[in-house]
């Protein structure tokens, strides 16, 4: 232990006392830096070294800044499985050079106040940044006197970056005052000085759709373009399904098949059909775009799809996993075109009970009779008059990949056939949903916000979308198909990428129960699934249900991909995989290839002669990569929604001078 007389020594003096040769001083500095990052030593002012245990309680953790002047928070790291520590306020001047999201080493300060009792909060003082959460930022280029600065768009980044005169850069075109730009922060270790940064790119006039779009692409590493190698491979792929492609497949073009998707859908992965059985009961076909017929391992197409991992749906546009020729063309189950599919046939008895033991799988060819939106499907369920259904408008052509025929152009027989199918499908789906909830699945579906854009890309309207029967109908049959494929592939012991949702930490559930009780909800031990479902019912009836549901979701773990069947907590399923969206998820494309191994064994004449075989080790690597790309896309999509909501409300205020946000 250090005595009272201990005085921290400069790094150079410590090197002398340790007799470090001059030639090894760089190695010495690297060793000190390693110890600093490990929290063993602290580098204080004027490069004075001090043992960490000699300057009070230290802790690693993450910084969280709010917009405005609210105090920053420090979230201490705790070992896996231990309760989360309370967030500590970071006083003015105590955040050092940390920015939002940075991992830092901080000193825990004594409680403030004259009495310093347990009711007084503790504070944290940041010693230094261990790891930056990011070093690239998007902001607006400004000028103050002879200095050029960039004000970050993220209000949680409370500094402005000093940048060189744009004229001194090699960027083409040169960034201009007021434009949206991206910068890369240089090393910053003096909080009294503004951080310096290099200009990387200019996106055009700030706060315009084009600039925001380019900024999002750059921030999240999204690429709307495909390589020349991919484009060359596309030239060899036909524009339409050929007779040779359809050969050997079960031909379903003689039965009514249709899709149900959002108004703004850019691609169409899945379609449904229903057939009454002669002995009573029904056969429901869940038909999924057969991307694996066109995208093979070892090709540039496959490599690019794997790299992207999934499509990213920004407001008003999509960054597709596959080129548009496939994603919104040949593979998309658009109305009136032959398309190759992989179909799961699920059977129901005369009472509407699912009979999983009868499930069938096949390579098929379909022709969708109608592209329906959710609001159109809901009208078939709720409207009794065909004339009322006919009046529903088509989705806006600039917002969707395919609008389909207007309902007004359909005959009475076509409309009546669709209505009969949708009513029957909903009765079956409703029963499946009730049974699923009774067995303990968590009802986590919430109303969503749809932001519509005008042809120029500006947010033109905001719509609250309820999660109604039309959405639930599709969800239930997609869940049934996903589970059926996972169950069968596991039964025959084929390795698989599973969709996994781990059990929540007990400590987080306890925190949630305390929080819900403070909001007036009578909840008990949430470690039991029955009580967790009851809490969701109470939240649904609460006036602040949106806030409470958000807190509930934050207490759960994030779903991910894994080669192990570790179960899906939210769905209460022990074995689950993603199969129904191969146009937009690489995981589903892999599962399709694995299903072909099974179909080939069973003599499906359309299955590849030598289907792709994966081992568990390879799937482990793919699953880890896809979990990362999914998180990146989710963050980009959320940011896109925030930007467009702000844009919409700003334009609304500009058009309404009576509106003001001033106090």
XYZ file of C-alpha atoms in Angstrom:
663
model
C 0.000 0.000 0.000
C 1.054 3.572 -0.631
C 1.877 5.789 2.312
C 0.654 9.300 3.008
C 3.909 10.710 1.638
C 3.413 9.056 -1.743
C 3.596 11.477 -4.665
C 2.831 10.323 -8.240
C 5.940 10.528 -10.405
C 6.217 11.554 -14.045
C 6.405 8.660 -16.488
C 9.951 9.635 -17.486
C 11.092 9.540 -13.823
C 9.507 6.098 -13.303
C 11.367 4.859 -16.380
C 14.636 6.177 -14.910
C 14.019 4.517 -11.540
C 13.272 1.238 -13.308
C 16.449 1.696 -15.366
C 14.612 1.363 -18.667
C 17.151 1.892 -21.498
C 16.432 4.824 -23.799
C 16.031 2.403 -26.706
C 13.187 0.675 -24.866
C 11.222 3.782 -23.856
C 8.605 3.185 -26.575
C 8.076 -0.362 -25.294
C 7.812 1.050 -21.763
C 5.107 3.480 -22.876
C 3.179 0.631 -24.518
C 3.393 -1.355 -21.283
C 2.125 1.618 -19.275
C -0.704 2.090 -21.762
C -1.647 -1.576 -21.403
C -1.733 -1.225 -17.589
C -3.748 1.975 -17.945
C -6.364 0.313 -20.108
C -6.505 -2.567 -17.629
C -7.192 -0.113 -14.805
C -3.990 -0.965 -12.902
C -2.367 2.449 -13.203
C -3.735 5.908 -13.891
C -1.968 8.576 -15.916
C -2.639 11.881 -14.188
C -1.786 15.445 -15.157
C 1.669 16.048 -16.638
C 1.984 12.293 -17.301
C 2.297 11.428 -13.626
C 1.726 7.755 -12.887
C -0.314 6.529 -9.958
C -1.468 3.073 -8.891
C -5.203 2.900 -9.404
C -5.889 1.407 -5.972
C -4.326 4.458 -4.411
C -6.836 7.006 -5.648
C -10.153 5.624 -4.470
C -12.817 3.378 -5.923
C -12.375 2.921 -9.701
C -14.730 1.312 -12.138
C -15.053 0.671 -15.870
C -18.324 1.584 -17.496
C -20.218 3.302 -20.301
C -21.059 6.989 -20.644
C -24.533 8.150 -21.516
C -25.196 11.765 -22.468
C -28.631 13.275 -22.916
C -29.539 16.045 -25.304
C -29.661 19.478 -23.688
C -28.073 20.254 -20.334
C -29.109 17.194 -18.347
C -26.211 15.634 -16.401
C -24.301 12.832 -18.051
C -24.628 9.351 -16.552
C -22.022 6.680 -15.909
C -23.193 3.042 -16.015
C -20.688 0.839 -14.112
C -19.850 -2.560 -15.570
C -20.750 -5.560 -13.443
C -19.875 -9.261 -13.840
C -22.269 -11.382 -15.889
C -25.284 -12.448 -13.853
C -24.920 -9.836 -11.111
C -27.534 -7.110 -10.583
C -27.058 -3.965 -12.648
C -25.395 -1.170 -10.663
C -27.096 2.183 -10.287
C -26.199 4.852 -12.843
C -24.059 7.607 -11.367
C -24.274 11.263 -12.331
C -21.187 12.842 -13.827
C -20.846 16.421 -12.692
C -19.957 19.378 -14.926
C -16.292 19.202 -15.853
C -15.959 15.557 -14.755
C -16.602 13.862 -18.097
C -13.007 14.413 -19.378
C -12.961 13.760 -23.149
C -15.685 11.121 -23.119
C -18.533 11.158 -25.605
C -21.841 9.323 -25.653
C -21.380 5.548 -25.630
C -17.657 5.570 -24.799
C -16.211 2.985 -22.428
C -14.303 4.808 -19.706
C -12.481 4.356 -16.419
C -14.059 6.511 -13.737
C -13.448 7.270 -10.087
C -16.454 6.946 -7.801
C -16.705 10.118 -5.746
C -17.972 10.319 -2.144
C -21.537 11.351 -1.543
C -21.931 15.086 -1.642
C -23.679 17.245 0.906
C -22.824 18.318 4.438
C -24.039 15.120 6.084
C -23.033 12.661 3.337
C -25.651 10.157 4.416
C -26.996 7.266 2.366
C -29.730 9.411 0.857
C -27.190 11.528 -0.977
C -26.368 10.331 -4.523
C -22.866 9.284 -5.466
C -21.086 10.774 -8.462
C -18.477 9.611 -10.944
C -15.502 11.440 -12.405
C -14.102 10.128 -15.682
C -10.336 9.593 -15.646
C -9.940 8.695 -19.305
C -11.555 6.994 -22.277
C -10.712 3.317 -22.667
C -12.558 2.721 -25.931
C -14.431 5.050 -28.252
C -17.901 3.908 -29.291
C -17.259 5.632 -32.629
C -14.947 8.154 -34.218
C -16.983 9.073 -37.297
C -19.786 11.595 -37.002
C -22.264 13.325 -39.291
C -23.011 17.007 -38.784
C -23.427 20.420 -40.356
C -20.442 22.403 -41.591
C -20.194 25.824 -39.928
C -17.792 28.747 -39.833
C -16.866 31.014 -36.948
C -14.399 33.713 -37.939
C -11.454 31.938 -39.496
C -12.321 28.587 -37.966
C -14.388 25.829 -39.577
C -16.393 23.545 -37.308
C -18.870 20.693 -37.576
C -21.870 20.542 -35.249
C -22.918 16.869 -34.857
C -26.477 15.928 -35.762
C -26.664 13.688 -32.686
C -27.641 16.046 -29.829
C -25.964 13.707 -27.338
C -22.569 14.643 -28.796
C -22.032 17.906 -26.943
C -18.900 19.130 -28.687
C -18.184 20.725 -32.038
C -15.286 19.438 -34.094
C -12.594 21.699 -35.479
C -11.992 20.834 -39.119
C -9.574 22.195 -41.738
C -10.628 24.720 -44.338
C -12.563 22.665 -46.918
C -10.496 24.357 -49.628
C -7.411 22.613 -48.209
C -8.923 19.138 -48.589
C -8.876 16.881 -51.625
C -12.597 16.185 -51.513
C -14.541 16.458 -54.745
C -16.873 18.269 -54.619
C -15.588 20.540 -51.861
C -17.880 20.743 -48.807
C -19.762 24.026 -48.548
C -21.021 26.021 -45.603
C -24.303 24.590 -44.325
C -23.823 21.182 -45.933
C -24.128 17.832 -44.208
C -20.675 16.254 -43.841
C -18.968 13.287 -42.247
C -15.862 13.755 -40.101
C -13.378 11.421 -38.417
C -12.227 12.532 -34.983
C -8.500 12.618 -34.284
C -6.991 11.651 -30.924
C -8.457 13.882 -28.225
C -7.082 13.954 -24.689
C -7.492 17.574 -23.546
C -11.070 18.473 -22.555
C -10.179 22.164 -22.519
C -9.526 22.042 -26.250
C -12.070 21.329 -28.963
C -11.530 17.950 -30.652
C -10.052 18.052 -34.136
C -11.412 16.026 -37.010
C -10.796 15.345 -40.684
C -13.446 15.959 -43.319
C -14.331 12.686 -45.035
C -17.307 13.446 -47.266
C -20.010 15.946 -48.075
C -23.630 14.885 -48.598
C -25.134 18.127 -49.874
C -27.399 20.694 -48.267
C -28.146 19.736 -44.675
C -31.631 18.535 -43.688
C -32.708 17.517 -47.163
C -33.809 13.944 -47.978
C -30.824 13.373 -50.251
C -28.291 14.506 -47.660
C -29.914 12.541 -44.842
C -30.026 9.414 -46.976
C -26.336 9.646 -47.898
C -25.410 10.375 -44.282
C -27.259 7.284 -43.046
C -25.535 5.121 -45.647
C -22.120 6.418 -44.601
C -22.807 6.196 -40.854
C -23.967 2.582 -40.926
C -21.848 1.317 -43.805
C -24.809 0.586 -46.076
C -24.197 0.207 -49.795
C -27.035 0.571 -52.321
C -24.752 -0.392 -55.218
C -23.576 -3.851 -56.237
C -20.152 -4.821 -57.531
C -19.380 -5.319 -61.252
C -18.977 -9.041 -60.563
C -22.533 -9.215 -59.207
C -23.877 -7.258 -62.169
C -22.155 -9.643 -64.586
C -23.788 -12.615 -62.859
C -27.172 -10.901 -63.071
C -26.871 -10.760 -66.861
C -27.066 -14.563 -66.936
C -30.290 -14.638 -64.892
C -33.547 -14.391 -66.895
C -36.125 -11.685 -66.255
C -38.976 -14.207 -65.899
C -39.432 -17.804 -64.779
C -38.700 -20.199 -67.662
C -40.412 -23.555 -68.324
C -37.116 -25.266 -67.505
C -37.067 -23.602 -64.063
C -40.599 -24.826 -63.352
C -39.887 -28.412 -64.418
C -40.295 -30.987 -61.658
C -42.003 -28.604 -59.262
C -45.460 -29.069 -57.819
C -47.594 -26.768 -59.986
C -49.886 -24.568 -57.880
C -50.786 -22.077 -60.585
C -54.304 -23.474 -60.707
C -55.194 -22.514 -57.131
C -55.797 -19.064 -55.665
C -52.653 -17.702 -54.047
C -52.307 -14.153 -52.699
C -49.968 -11.932 -50.687
C -50.730 -9.591 -47.755
C -48.127 -6.910 -47.021
C -47.796 -3.277 -45.901
C -48.719 -0.476 -48.302
C -45.023 0.404 -48.554
C -43.715 -3.143 -49.221
C -40.817 -3.152 -51.688
C -40.586 -6.937 -52.069
C -42.893 -9.881 -51.463
C -41.438 -12.995 -49.792
C -44.546 -14.906 -48.814
C -47.975 -15.884 -50.118
C -50.882 -17.966 -48.816
C -53.422 -20.383 -50.220
C -56.182 -22.441 -48.615
C -57.979 -25.523 -49.933
C -60.924 -27.332 -48.314
C -60.351 -31.097 -48.009
C -62.918 -33.621 -49.196
C -63.084 -35.352 -45.827
C -63.360 -32.094 -43.913
C -60.668 -29.710 -42.770
C -58.274 -27.545 -44.762
C -54.816 -27.505 -46.265
C -53.027 -24.145 -46.013
C -50.054 -23.462 -48.246
C -47.378 -21.045 -47.057
C -45.365 -20.242 -50.170
C -41.957 -18.598 -49.807
C -39.835 -17.112 -52.599
C -37.202 -19.654 -53.692
C -34.117 -17.415 -53.761
C -31.848 -20.457 -53.458
C -32.760 -21.452 -57.037
C -30.904 -18.378 -58.334
C -28.254 -17.588 -55.685
C -25.562 -20.244 -55.242
C -22.659 -20.517 -52.782
C -19.332 -19.450 -54.234
C -20.844 -16.743 -56.439
C -20.403 -12.997 -56.145
C -24.159 -12.728 -55.556
C -23.954 -15.011 -52.558
C -20.836 -13.355 -51.146
C -22.471 -9.918 -51.337
C -25.721 -11.175 -49.803
C -23.748 -12.760 -46.951
C -21.771 -9.558 -46.374
C -24.945 -7.461 -46.169
C -26.709 -10.100 -44.067
C -30.134 -8.587 -44.582
C -32.009 -5.799 -46.322
C -32.279 -2.464 -44.511
C -35.592 -0.632 -44.739
C -35.126 3.100 -44.413
C -38.192 5.342 -44.584
C -39.198 5.593 -48.233
C -36.521 3.272 -49.587
C -34.680 -0.006 -49.094
C -31.025 -1.047 -49.219
C -31.610 -4.573 -50.518
C -29.646 -7.674 -49.663
C -30.097 -8.786 -53.269
C -30.090 -6.667 -56.444
C -33.471 -5.286 -57.501
C -33.624 -7.660 -60.469
C -34.064 -10.433 -57.897
C -35.407 -8.724 -54.746
C -38.237 -6.789 -56.396
C -38.212 -8.709 -59.674
C -37.693 -12.392 -60.379
C -37.874 -13.577 -56.739
C -40.614 -11.218 -55.546
C -44.055 -12.853 -55.485
C -45.713 -10.062 -57.441
C -49.250 -10.318 -58.708
C -49.873 -12.084 -62.003
C -46.378 -13.532 -62.542
C -45.113 -17.097 -62.289
C -42.712 -17.459 -59.387
C -40.663 -20.299 -57.912
C -41.373 -21.050 -54.263
C -40.665 -23.405 -51.423
C -43.972 -24.355 -49.830
C -44.945 -25.590 -46.393
C -48.380 -27.244 -46.331
C -50.030 -27.335 -42.909
C -53.221 -29.291 -42.275
C -56.209 -28.507 -40.046
C -59.007 -30.873 -39.082
C -62.696 -30.006 -39.393
C -62.659 -28.295 -35.978
C -59.771 -26.016 -37.000
C -57.075 -27.822 -34.980
C -53.571 -27.835 -36.475
C -52.242 -31.323 -37.262
C -48.440 -30.889 -37.259
C -47.741 -34.548 -38.022
C -49.244 -34.093 -41.512
C -47.029 -31.149 -42.553
C -45.527 -31.379 -46.057
C -42.684 -29.544 -47.816
C -42.181 -29.111 -51.558
C -40.526 -27.076 -54.291
C -43.410 -25.378 -56.092
C -44.377 -22.811 -58.724
C -47.175 -20.291 -58.102
C -48.841 -17.275 -59.722
C -50.190 -14.759 -57.199
C -53.799 -13.797 -57.961
C -53.686 -10.608 -55.891
C -51.286 -8.343 -54.027
C -53.239 -7.170 -50.973
C -52.266 -4.553 -48.419
C -53.046 -5.074 -44.742
C -55.819 -2.485 -44.884
C -57.384 -4.249 -47.893
C -57.221 -7.644 -46.152
C -58.811 -6.110 -43.055
C -61.647 -4.742 -45.200
C -62.372 -8.275 -46.446
C -62.710 -9.318 -42.792
C -64.802 -6.397 -41.584
C -66.792 -5.111 -44.558
C -69.939 -6.952 -45.619
C -70.481 -5.112 -48.915
C -68.195 -5.739 -51.899
C -68.822 -2.149 -53.067
C -67.173 -0.838 -49.884
C -64.155 -3.070 -50.456
C -63.833 -1.890 -54.061
C -63.454 1.727 -52.916
C -60.160 1.091 -51.120
C -57.258 2.815 -52.930
C -54.076 1.184 -54.160
C -50.793 1.803 -52.312
C -48.889 4.817 -53.684
C -46.778 3.695 -56.642
C -43.685 5.635 -55.499
C -43.778 3.934 -52.079
C -44.132 0.286 -53.071
C -42.369 -2.166 -55.346
C -45.672 -3.364 -56.829
C -49.194 -1.997 -56.272
C -51.180 -4.711 -58.067
C -54.596 -4.280 -59.659
C -57.148 -1.955 -58.102
C -59.859 -3.814 -56.190
C -62.389 -1.941 -58.322
C -61.099 -3.869 -61.334
C -61.804 -7.303 -59.812
C -64.958 -9.220 -60.577
C -67.516 -10.145 -57.924
C -66.348 -13.768 -58.133
C -62.710 -12.771 -57.518
C -63.619 -10.555 -54.565
C -65.938 -13.167 -53.067
C -63.259 -15.862 -53.433
C -60.670 -13.715 -51.675
C -63.108 -12.840 -48.908
C -63.970 -16.500 -48.308
C -60.279 -17.488 -48.166
C -59.320 -14.639 -45.831
C -62.231 -15.315 -43.457
C -61.343 -19.002 -43.225
C -57.641 -18.281 -42.790
C -58.406 -15.851 -39.981
C -60.563 -18.404 -38.135
C -57.669 -20.879 -38.242
C -55.077 -18.216 -37.342
C -57.209 -16.909 -34.473
C -57.352 -20.368 -32.928
C -53.579 -20.836 -33.315
C -52.975 -17.432 -31.731
C -55.240 -18.114 -28.739
C -53.561 -21.487 -28.145
C -50.129 -19.906 -28.454
C -50.952 -17.221 -25.894
C -52.552 -19.773 -23.569
C -49.321 -21.786 -23.673
C -47.293 -18.759 -22.529
C -46.107 -16.848 -25.602
C -45.514 -13.170 -24.854
C -47.794 -10.773 -26.725
C -45.167 -8.154 -27.564
C -46.860 -6.664 -30.631
C -47.422 -2.918 -30.448
C -48.931 -0.243 -32.679
C -46.387 1.004 -35.197
C -45.839 4.305 -36.969
C -45.884 4.447 -40.762
C -44.220 7.487 -42.281
C -45.284 8.254 -45.833
C -43.084 10.305 -48.146
C -43.866 12.412 -51.197
C -42.198 11.786 -54.585
C -39.309 14.089 -53.548
C -38.605 12.030 -50.442
C -39.965 14.442 -47.812
C -42.130 13.043 -45.006
C -45.696 13.919 -46.014
C -47.827 12.156 -43.398
C -47.561 10.012 -40.281
C -49.965 7.178 -39.592
C -50.432 5.069 -36.472
C -50.785 1.439 -37.536
C -52.701 -0.867 -35.243
C -51.646 -4.486 -35.040
C -54.997 -5.813 -36.233
C -56.379 -9.155 -37.458
C -54.761 -8.833 -40.892
C -51.285 -8.590 -39.317
C -52.030 -11.388 -36.851
C -53.254 -13.666 -39.651
C -49.962 -13.383 -41.516
C -47.882 -13.680 -38.347
C -49.525 -16.926 -37.243
C -48.955 -18.723 -40.540
C -45.383 -17.460 -40.825
C -44.693 -18.689 -37.274
C -46.260 -22.043 -38.167
C -44.035 -22.403 -41.242
C -40.872 -21.356 -39.389
C -41.501 -23.791 -36.556
C -42.475 -26.632 -38.901
C -39.218 -26.307 -40.874
C -37.076 -26.063 -37.724
C -38.831 -29.042 -36.133
C -38.444 -31.273 -39.179
C -34.811 -30.382 -39.890
C -33.898 -31.012 -36.270
C -35.788 -34.328 -36.323
C -33.662 -35.530 -39.243
C -30.535 -34.124 -37.527
C -29.545 -31.576 -40.146
C -27.521 -28.641 -38.729
C -29.442 -25.384 -38.808
C -29.286 -21.659 -38.080
C -31.796 -21.105 -35.286
C -33.521 -17.925 -34.214
C -32.735 -17.712 -30.510
C -34.165 -15.535 -27.760
C -32.517 -16.206 -24.382
C -34.249 -16.005 -21.018
C -34.008 -12.573 -19.364
C -31.707 -11.984 -16.407
C -33.417 -12.424 -13.050
C -31.981 -9.104 -11.865
C -33.537 -7.208 -14.763
C -36.902 -8.848 -14.168
C -36.732 -7.801 -10.522
C -35.931 -4.223 -11.576
C -38.892 -4.330 -13.957
C -41.267 -5.546 -11.256
C -40.175 -2.741 -8.927
C -40.651 -0.191 -11.716
C -44.108 -1.503 -12.627
C -45.205 -1.410 -8.984
C -44.164 2.240 -8.752
C -46.485 2.843 -11.732
C -49.402 1.331 -9.819
C -49.398 -2.163 -11.333
C -49.988 -5.112 -9.025
C -47.198 -7.403 -10.243
C -45.407 -10.097 -8.324
C -42.464 -12.373 -9.167
C -41.855 -11.973 -12.899
C -39.513 -14.948 -13.122
C -42.568 -17.095 -13.814
C -43.955 -17.014 -17.364
C -47.570 -16.882 -16.184
C -46.931 -13.755 -14.121
C -44.967 -12.203 -16.983
C -47.952 -12.667 -19.315
C -50.266 -11.210 -16.656
C -48.004 -8.169 -16.379
C -48.323 -7.617 -20.128
C -52.115 -7.689 -19.813
C -51.940 -5.067 -17.046
C -49.589 -2.920 -19.139
C -51.949 -3.089 -22.121
C -54.760 -1.550 -20.031
C -52.570 1.158 -18.453
C -52.878 4.798 -19.668
C -49.111 4.890 -20.214
C -48.952 1.488 -21.868
C -46.482 2.567 -24.587
C -43.863 3.702 -22.061
C -44.382 0.653 -19.849
C -44.191 -1.731 -22.801
C -40.947 -0.103 -23.931
C -39.493 -0.639 -20.452
C -40.723 -4.236 -20.563
C -38.932 -4.858 -23.868
C -35.711 -3.349 -22.502
C -35.781 -5.905 -19.700
C -35.669 -8.758 -22.222
C -32.640 -9.912 -24.155
C -32.196 -9.321 -27.866
C -32.974 -12.169 -30.204
C -30.069 -13.417 -32.326
C -28.954 -16.232 -34.609
C -27.178 -19.349 -33.373
C -26.361 -22.826 -34.675
C -27.641 -24.248 -31.372
C -31.340 -24.775 -30.699
C -31.370 -22.714 -27.493
C -35.047 -21.853 -27.759
C -37.052 -18.681 -28.236
C -38.186 -17.219 -24.907
C -40.641 -14.674 -26.313
C -42.444 -17.199 -28.518
C -42.072 -19.954 -25.892
C -40.699 -22.348 -28.498
C -37.837 -24.748 -27.916
C -36.890 -24.980 -31.589
C -37.355 -22.112 -34.019
C -35.753 -20.849 -37.234
C -36.296 -18.122 -39.827
C -37.513 -19.510 -43.148
C -40.106 -17.096 -44.538
C -38.040 -14.097 -45.762
C -35.115 -15.222 -47.963
C -35.291 -12.064 -50.103
C -34.351 -9.906 -47.135
C -32.612 -12.273 -44.659
C -29.557 -14.375 -45.471
C -30.374 -16.706 -42.569
C -33.555 -17.783 -44.370
C -31.645 -18.395 -47.599
C -29.309 -20.747 -45.702
C -32.294 -22.572 -44.180
C -33.785 -22.993 -47.687
C -30.568 -24.642 -48.837
C -30.633 -26.992 -45.853
C -34.273 -27.862 -46.563
C -33.210 -28.869 -50.095
C -31.002 -31.552 -48.537
C -34.120 -33.034 -46.941
C -36.198 -32.662 -50.132
C -33.472 -34.346 -52.192
C -33.488 -37.290 -49.773
C -37.235 -37.609 -50.231
C -37.085 -37.593 -54.004
C -38.295 -34.058 -54.770
C -37.406 -33.864 -58.470
C -36.856 -30.091 -58.289
C -34.305 -30.341 -55.474
C -30.648 -29.911 -56.502
C -28.805 -33.135 -57.277
C -25.998 -32.056 -54.941
C -27.570 -29.706 -52.388
C -25.366 -27.472 -50.259
C -24.322 -29.050 -46.975
C -23.296 -27.004 -43.947
C -21.554 -28.196 -40.823
C -22.266 -26.699 -37.400
C -18.924 -24.872 -37.238
C -19.620 -22.998 -40.461
C -23.144 -22.149 -39.299
C -21.770 -20.795 -35.988
C -19.669 -18.285 -37.921
C -22.507 -17.296 -40.258
C -24.960 -16.880 -37.362
C -22.607 -14.595 -35.411
C -22.079 -12.403 -38.482
C -25.809 -12.172 -39.206
C -26.577 -11.133 -35.626
C -24.205 -8.173 -36.082
C -25.573 -7.079 -39.462
C -29.128 -7.293 -38.106
C -28.298 -5.009 -35.166
C -26.630 -2.514 -37.512
C -29.685 -2.426 -39.793
C -32.048 -2.061 -36.837
C -30.107 0.977 -35.604
C -30.111 2.530 -39.088
C -33.864 1.955 -39.470
C -34.608 3.526 -36.081
C -32.443 6.528 -36.934
C -34.233 6.884 -40.269
C -37.605 6.972 -38.485
C -36.357 9.607 -36.012
C -35.039 11.802 -38.816
C -38.242 11.607 -40.820
C -40.442 12.269 -37.786
C -38.429 15.393 -36.960
C -38.588 16.458 -40.596
C -42.349 15.988 -40.662
C -43.018 17.964 -37.483
C -40.613 20.713 -38.518
C -42.417 21.171 -41.840
C -45.769 21.086 -40.062
C -44.609 23.868 -37.738
C -43.305 25.921 -40.649
C -46.723 25.693 -42.254
C -48.482 26.553 -39.006
C -47.180 29.860 -37.563
C -49.533 29.444 -34.589
C -47.490 26.443 -33.416
C -44.486 27.036 -31.196
C -42.310 24.967 -28.901
C -41.141 27.970 -26.891
C -41.897 27.933 -23.190
